GROMACS .gro file of N, CA and C in nm:
model
  294
    1HIS      N    1  -9.399  18.646   8.469
    1HIS     CA    2  -9.437  18.658   8.331
    1HIS      C    3  -9.354  18.568   8.241
    2VAL      N    4  -9.227  18.558   8.271
    2VAL     CA    5  -9.139  18.475   8.190
    2VAL      C    6  -9.186  18.330   8.194
    3ASN      N    7  -9.221  18.281   8.312
    3ASN     CA    8  -9.270  18.144   8.326
    3ASN      C    9  -9.398  18.124   8.245
    4PHE      N   10  -9.488  18.220   8.248
    4PHE     CA   11  -9.612  18.213   8.171
    4PHE      C   12  -9.581  18.197   8.022
    5PHE      N   13  -9.496  18.282   7.967
    5PHE     CA   14  -9.465  18.277   7.825
    5PHE      C   15  -9.389  18.151   7.786
    6LYS      N   16  -9.304  18.102   7.873
    6LYS     CA   17  -9.228  17.981   7.842
    6LYS      C   18  -9.317  17.858   7.838
    7ASN      N   19  -9.432  17.864   7.903
    7ASN     CA   20  -9.520  17.747   7.912
    7ASN      C   21  -9.646  17.758   7.826
    8LEU      N   22  -9.652  17.856   7.739
    8LEU     CA   23  -9.767  17.869   7.650
    8LEU      C   24  -9.771  17.754   7.550
    9LYS      N   25  -9.892  17.705   7.523
    9LYS     CA   26  -9.910  17.604   7.419
    9LYS      C   27  -9.901  17.672   7.283
   10LEU      N   28  -9.843  17.605   7.186
   10LEU     CA   29  -9.832  17.660   7.051
   10LEU      C   30  -9.959  17.637   6.970
   11PHE      N   31 -10.042  17.542   7.011
   11PHE     CA   32 -10.165  17.513   6.938
   11PHE      C   33 -10.263  17.441   7.031
   12HIS      N   34 -10.386  17.433   6.985
   12HIS     CA   35 -10.488  17.358   7.059
   12HIS      C   36 -10.577  17.288   6.957
   13THR      N   37 -10.600  17.161   6.976
   13THR     CA   38 -10.688  17.084   6.888
   13THR      C   39 -10.819  17.061   6.961
   14TRP      N   40 -10.928  17.081   6.889
   14TRP     CA   41 -11.062  17.057   6.944
   14TRP      C   42 -11.150  17.003   6.833
   15GLY      N   43 -11.179  16.874   6.837
   15GLY     CA   44 -11.258  16.811   6.731
   15GLY      C   45 -11.190  16.826   6.597
   16ASP      N   46 -11.263  16.884   6.501
   16ASP     CA   47 -11.210  16.904   6.366
   16ASP      C   48 -11.128  17.032   6.353
   17TYR      N   49 -11.109  17.105   6.462
   17TYR     CA   50 -11.043  17.235   6.458
   17TYR      C   51 -10.904  17.232   6.518
   18PHE      N   52 -10.816  17.311   6.458
   18PHE     CA   53 -10.680  17.326   6.504
   18PHE      C   54 -10.652  17.475   6.519
   19PHE      N   55 -10.639  17.521   6.643
   19PHE     CA   56 -10.620  17.663   6.673
   19PHE      C   57 -10.471  17.691   6.689
   20VAL      N   58 -10.425  17.794   6.617
   20VAL     CA   59 -10.283  17.826   6.617
   20VAL      C   60 -10.267  17.976   6.589
   21HIS      N   61 -10.155  18.033   6.631
   21HIS     CA   62 -10.135  18.176   6.613
   21HIS      C   63 -10.133  18.217   6.465
   22ALA      N   64 -10.038  18.165   6.389
   22ALA     CA   65 -10.019  18.212   6.251
   22ALA      C   66 -10.073  18.116   6.147
   23GLY      N   67 -10.050  17.990   6.164
   23GLY     CA   68 -10.092  17.892   6.065
   23GLY      C   69 -10.000  17.771   6.066
   24ILE      N   70  -9.992  17.708   5.952
   24ILE     CA   71  -9.911  17.588   5.936
   24ILE      C   72  -9.840  17.592   5.801
   25ASP      N   73  -9.749  17.500   5.783
   25ASP     CA   74  -9.686  17.478   5.653
   25ASP      C   75  -9.767  17.367   5.585
   26PRO      N   76  -9.841  17.396   5.479
   26PRO     CA   77  -9.926  17.296   5.414
   26PRO      C   78  -9.852  17.176   5.357
   27LYS      N   79  -9.720  17.187   5.342
   27LYS     CA   80  -9.641  17.077   5.287
   27LYS      C   81  -9.610  16.970   5.393
   28LYS      N   82  -9.644  17.000   5.519
   28LYS     CA   83  -9.613  16.908   5.630
   28LYS      C   84  -9.743  16.863   5.698
   29ASN      N   85  -9.739  16.742   5.756
   29ASN     CA   86  -9.854  16.702   5.838
   29ASN      C   87  -9.840  16.769   5.975
   30LEU      N   88  -9.941  16.760   6.058
   30LEU     CA   89  -9.939  16.833   6.186
   30LEU      C   90  -9.823  16.794   6.275
   31GLU      N   91  -9.783  16.667   6.273
   31GLU     CA   92  -9.674  16.621   6.359
   31GLU      C   93  -9.539  16.678   6.316
   32GLU      N   94  -9.526  16.721   6.193
   32GLU     CA   95  -9.400  16.774   6.140
   32GLU      C   96  -9.386  16.926   6.155
   33GLN      N   97  -9.492  16.994   6.194
   33GLN     CA   98  -9.488  17.140   6.206
   33GLN      C   99  -9.389  17.182   6.314
   34THR      N  100  -9.329  17.298   6.295
   34THR     CA  101  -9.233  17.351   6.392
   34THR      C  102  -9.290  17.473   6.462
   35LYS      N  103  -9.223  17.515   6.565
   35LYS     CA  104  -9.262  17.638   6.636
   35LYS      C  105  -9.264  17.755   6.537
   36GLN      N  106  -9.167  17.761   6.449
   36GLN     CA  107  -9.160  17.864   6.346
   36GLN      C  108  -9.285  17.862   6.258
   37ASP      N  109  -9.330  17.743   6.218
   37ASP     CA  110  -9.450  17.731   6.136
   37ASP      C  111  -9.571  17.787   6.209
   38PHE      N  112  -9.589  17.747   6.333
   38PHE     CA  113  -9.706  17.789   6.411
   38PHE      C  114  -9.709  17.940   6.438
   39LEU      N  115  -9.593  18.001   6.455
   39LEU     CA  116  -9.588  18.142   6.493
   39LEU      C  117  -9.571  18.239   6.376
   40TRP      N  118  -9.520  18.191   6.262
   40TRP     CA  119  -9.487  18.285   6.155
   40TRP      C  120  -9.539  18.249   6.016
   41SER      N  121  -9.607  18.138   5.999
   41SER     CA  122  -9.649  18.094   5.865
   41SER      C  123  -9.730  18.200   5.791
   42ARG      N  124  -9.693  18.220   5.666
   42ARG     CA  125  -9.768  18.309   5.576
   42ARG      C  126  -9.747  18.264   5.432
   43SER      N  127  -9.750  18.135   5.409
   43SER     CA  128  -9.721  18.085   5.274
   43SER      C  129  -9.839  18.108   5.178
   44LYS      N  130  -9.804  18.122   5.053
   44LYS     CA  131  -9.903  18.140   4.947
   44LYS      C  132 -10.001  18.022   4.945
   45GLU      N  133  -9.949  17.901   4.962
   45GLU     CA  134 -10.034  17.781   4.961
   45GLU      C  135 -10.134  17.781   5.076
   46PHE      N  136 -10.090  17.825   5.193
   46PHE     CA  137 -10.179  17.827   5.310
   46PHE      C  138 -10.292  17.928   5.291
   47TYR      N  139 -10.264  18.042   5.228
   47TYR     CA  140 -10.364  18.147   5.209
   47TYR      C  141 -10.452  18.126   5.086
   48ASP      N  142 -10.423  18.026   5.006
   48ASP     CA  143 -10.505  17.995   4.890
   48ASP      C  144 -10.644  17.951   4.938
   49LYS      N  145 -10.751  18.003   4.875
   49LYS     CA  146 -10.887  17.969   4.918
   49LYS      C  147 -10.919  17.821   4.895
   50ASN      N  148 -10.842  17.754   4.810
   50ASN     CA  149 -10.864  17.612   4.784
   50ASN      C  150 -10.778  17.521   4.872
   51PHE      N  151 -10.707  17.580   4.968
   51PHE     CA  152 -10.627  17.504   5.065
   51PHE      C  153 -10.713  17.397   5.131
   52LYS      N  154 -10.662  17.275   5.140
   52LYS     CA  155 -10.733  17.165   5.208
   52LYS      C  156 -10.637  17.102   5.308
   53PHE      N  157 -10.694  17.057   5.419
   53PHE     CA  158 -10.611  16.995   5.522
   53PHE      C  159 -10.695  16.896   5.601
   54SER      N  160 -10.632  16.822   5.689
   54SER     CA  161 -10.702  16.723   5.771
   54SER      C  162 -10.784  16.787   5.882
   55LYS      N  163 -10.756  16.912   5.917
   55LYS     CA  164 -10.830  16.986   6.020
   55LYS      C  165 -10.865  17.124   5.964
   56ILE      N  166 -10.957  17.191   6.029
   56ILE     CA  167 -10.988  17.330   5.996
   56ILE      C  168 -10.894  17.415   6.082
   57ILE      N  169 -10.809  17.492   6.018
   57ILE     CA  170 -10.710  17.572   6.088
   57ILE      C  171 -10.771  17.708   6.121
   58VAL      N  172 -10.776  17.741   6.250
   58VAL     CA  173 -10.824  17.871   6.297
   58VAL      C  174 -10.701  17.949   6.343
   59HIS      N  175 -10.680  18.068   6.285
   59HIS     CA  176 -10.556  18.141   6.311
   59HIS      C  177 -10.578  18.291   6.306
   60GLY      N  178 -10.472  18.362   6.336
   60GLY     CA  179 -10.466  18.507   6.324
   60GLY      C  180 -10.337  18.543   6.254
   61HIS      N  181 -10.265  18.640   6.308
   61HIS     CA  182 -10.131  18.680   6.263
   61HIS      C  183 -10.130  18.768   6.139
   62THR      N  184 -10.228  18.754   6.052
   62THR     CA  185 -10.234  18.834   5.930
   62THR      C  186 -10.368  18.907   5.926
   63PRO      N  187 -10.368  19.037   5.958
   63PRO     CA  188 -10.495  19.109   5.967
   63PRO      C  189 -10.570  19.119   5.834
   64GLU      N  190 -10.699  19.103   5.842
   64GLU     CA  191 -10.790  19.118   5.728
   64GLU      C  192 -10.901  19.214   5.772
   65GLU      N  193 -10.972  19.272   5.676
   65GLU     CA  194 -11.081  19.362   5.710
   65GLU      C  195 -11.194  19.288   5.781
   66ASN      N  196 -11.221  19.166   5.740
   66ASN     CA  197 -11.325  19.082   5.800
   66ASN      C  198 -11.271  18.943   5.823
   67ILE      N  199 -11.339  18.865   5.903
   67ILE     CA  200 -11.301  18.725   5.924
   67ILE      C  201 -11.304  18.654   5.789
   68ILE      N  202 -11.202  18.575   5.762
   68ILE     CA  203 -11.195  18.493   5.641
   68ILE      C  204 -11.239  18.353   5.681
   69ASN      N  205 -11.347  18.305   5.620
   69ASN     CA  206 -11.402  18.174   5.656
   69ASN      C  207 -11.406  18.084   5.533
   70PHE      N  208 -11.296  18.011   5.512
   70PHE     CA  209 -11.288  17.913   5.404
   70PHE      C  210 -11.309  17.775   5.465
   71PRO      N  211 -11.336  17.673   5.384
   71PRO     CA  212 -11.364  17.540   5.439
   71PRO      C  213 -11.257  17.483   5.532
   72TYR      N  214 -11.127  17.510   5.505
   72TYR     CA  215 -11.021  17.451   5.587
   72TYR      C  216 -10.932  17.555   5.656
   73ARG      N  217 -10.969  17.683   5.646
   73ARG     CA  218 -10.889  17.788   5.709
   73ARG      C  219 -10.979  17.904   5.746
   74ILE      N  220 -10.970  17.944   5.875
   74ILE     CA  221 -11.047  18.058   5.923
   74ILE      C  222 -10.951  18.155   5.990
   75ASN      N  223 -10.943  18.276   5.935
   75ASN     CA  224 -10.857  18.380   5.992
   75ASN      C  225 -10.945  18.476   6.071
   76ILE      N  226 -10.922  18.484   6.201
   76ILE     CA  227 -11.004  18.571   6.286
   76ILE      C  228 -10.933  18.702   6.322
   77ASP      N  229 -10.820  18.730   6.258
   77ASP     CA  230 -10.745  18.853   6.287
   77ASP      C  231 -10.802  18.969   6.205
   78THR      N  232 -10.872  19.058   6.271
   78THR     CA  233 -10.928  19.176   6.202
   78THR      C  234 -10.854  19.303   6.242
   79GLY      N  235 -10.729  19.288   6.282
   79GLY     CA  236 -10.640  19.402   6.304
   79GLY      C  237 -10.682  19.495   6.416
   80CYS      N  238 -10.715  19.440   6.529
   80CYS     CA  239 -10.760  19.520   6.643
   80CYS      C  240 -10.666  19.636   6.674
   81PHE      N  241 -10.536  19.613   6.657
   81PHE     CA  242 -10.439  19.718   6.691
   81PHE      C  243 -10.454  19.842   6.605
   82PHE      N  244 -10.510  19.830   6.482
   82PHE     CA  245 -10.530  19.949   6.399
   82PHE      C  246 -10.677  19.974   6.365
   83SER      N  247 -10.760  19.870   6.369
   83SER     CA  248 -10.900  19.887   6.331
   83SER      C  249 -10.991  19.911   6.451
   84GLY      N  250 -10.945  19.867   6.569
   84GLY     CA  251 -11.031  19.874   6.687
   84GLY      C  252 -11.136  19.764   6.688
   85LYS      N  253 -11.133  19.673   6.588
   85LYS     CA  254 -11.231  19.565   6.577
   85LYS      C  255 -11.167  19.435   6.623
   86LEU      N  256 -11.213  19.384   6.737
   86LEU     CA  257 -11.165  19.257   6.790
   86LEU      C  258 -11.264  19.149   6.752
   87SER      N  259 -11.217  19.045   6.686
   87SER     CA  260 -11.306  18.938   6.641
   87SER      C  261 -11.280  18.810   6.718
   88LEU      N  262 -11.382  18.727   6.723
   88LEU     CA  263 -11.370  18.597   6.790
   88LEU      C  264 -11.452  18.496   6.714
   89LEU      N  265 -11.438  18.372   6.755
   89LEU     CA  266 -11.507  18.263   6.691
   89LEU      C  267 -11.558  18.169   6.799
   90ASN      N  268 -11.683  18.133   6.790
   90ASN     CA  269 -11.740  18.033   6.879
   90ASN      C  270 -11.769  17.911   6.793
   91PRO      N  271 -11.680  17.811   6.792
   91PRO     CA  272 -11.697  17.695   6.703
   91PRO      C  273 -11.829  17.623   6.725
   92VAL      N  274 -11.880  17.623   6.844
   92VAL     CA  275 -12.003  17.551   6.872
   92VAL      C  276 -12.121  17.613   6.799
   93SER      N  277 -12.134  17.745   6.804
   93SER     CA  278 -12.250  17.808   6.739
   93SER      C  279 -12.218  17.860   6.600
   94ASP      N  280 -12.103  17.926   6.581
   94ASP     CA  281 -12.073  17.989   6.453
   94ASP      C  282 -12.051  17.889   6.341
   95LEU      N  283 -11.976  17.784   6.367
   95LEU     CA  284 -11.935  17.695   6.259
   95LEU      C  285 -12.036  17.583   6.232
   96SER      N  286 -12.119  17.552   6.329
   96SER     CA  287 -12.216  17.447   6.305
   96SER      C  288 -12.320  17.492   6.205
   97ALA      N  289 -12.336  17.624   6.188
   97ALA     CA  290 -12.434  17.678   6.094
   97ALA      C  291 -12.376  17.700   5.956
   98SER      N  292 -12.244  17.690   5.940
   98SER     CA  293 -12.185  17.721   5.809
   98SER      C  294 -12.171  17.598   5.724
   0.00000   0.00000   0.00000
């Protein structure tokens, strides 16, 4: 298990999408982000509905009642640990229609 956790990727890029646990620091470009940014980000600027970035950031870490789908940020964390609602995103079908 230790080997598994030590080798986990902090993010995954796919086309226009950037998948990450918590988010990013909007003041930095993707190459400048740190492990701390990817795992713990919760800045006011990142959560602003007018946030813009070079990629669409898909993240969790901060539970919401429903999926938050803004043009440059999608939060898929619906608090499964307390709500019992596990959410997911299929970029191929879900986002091509939005």
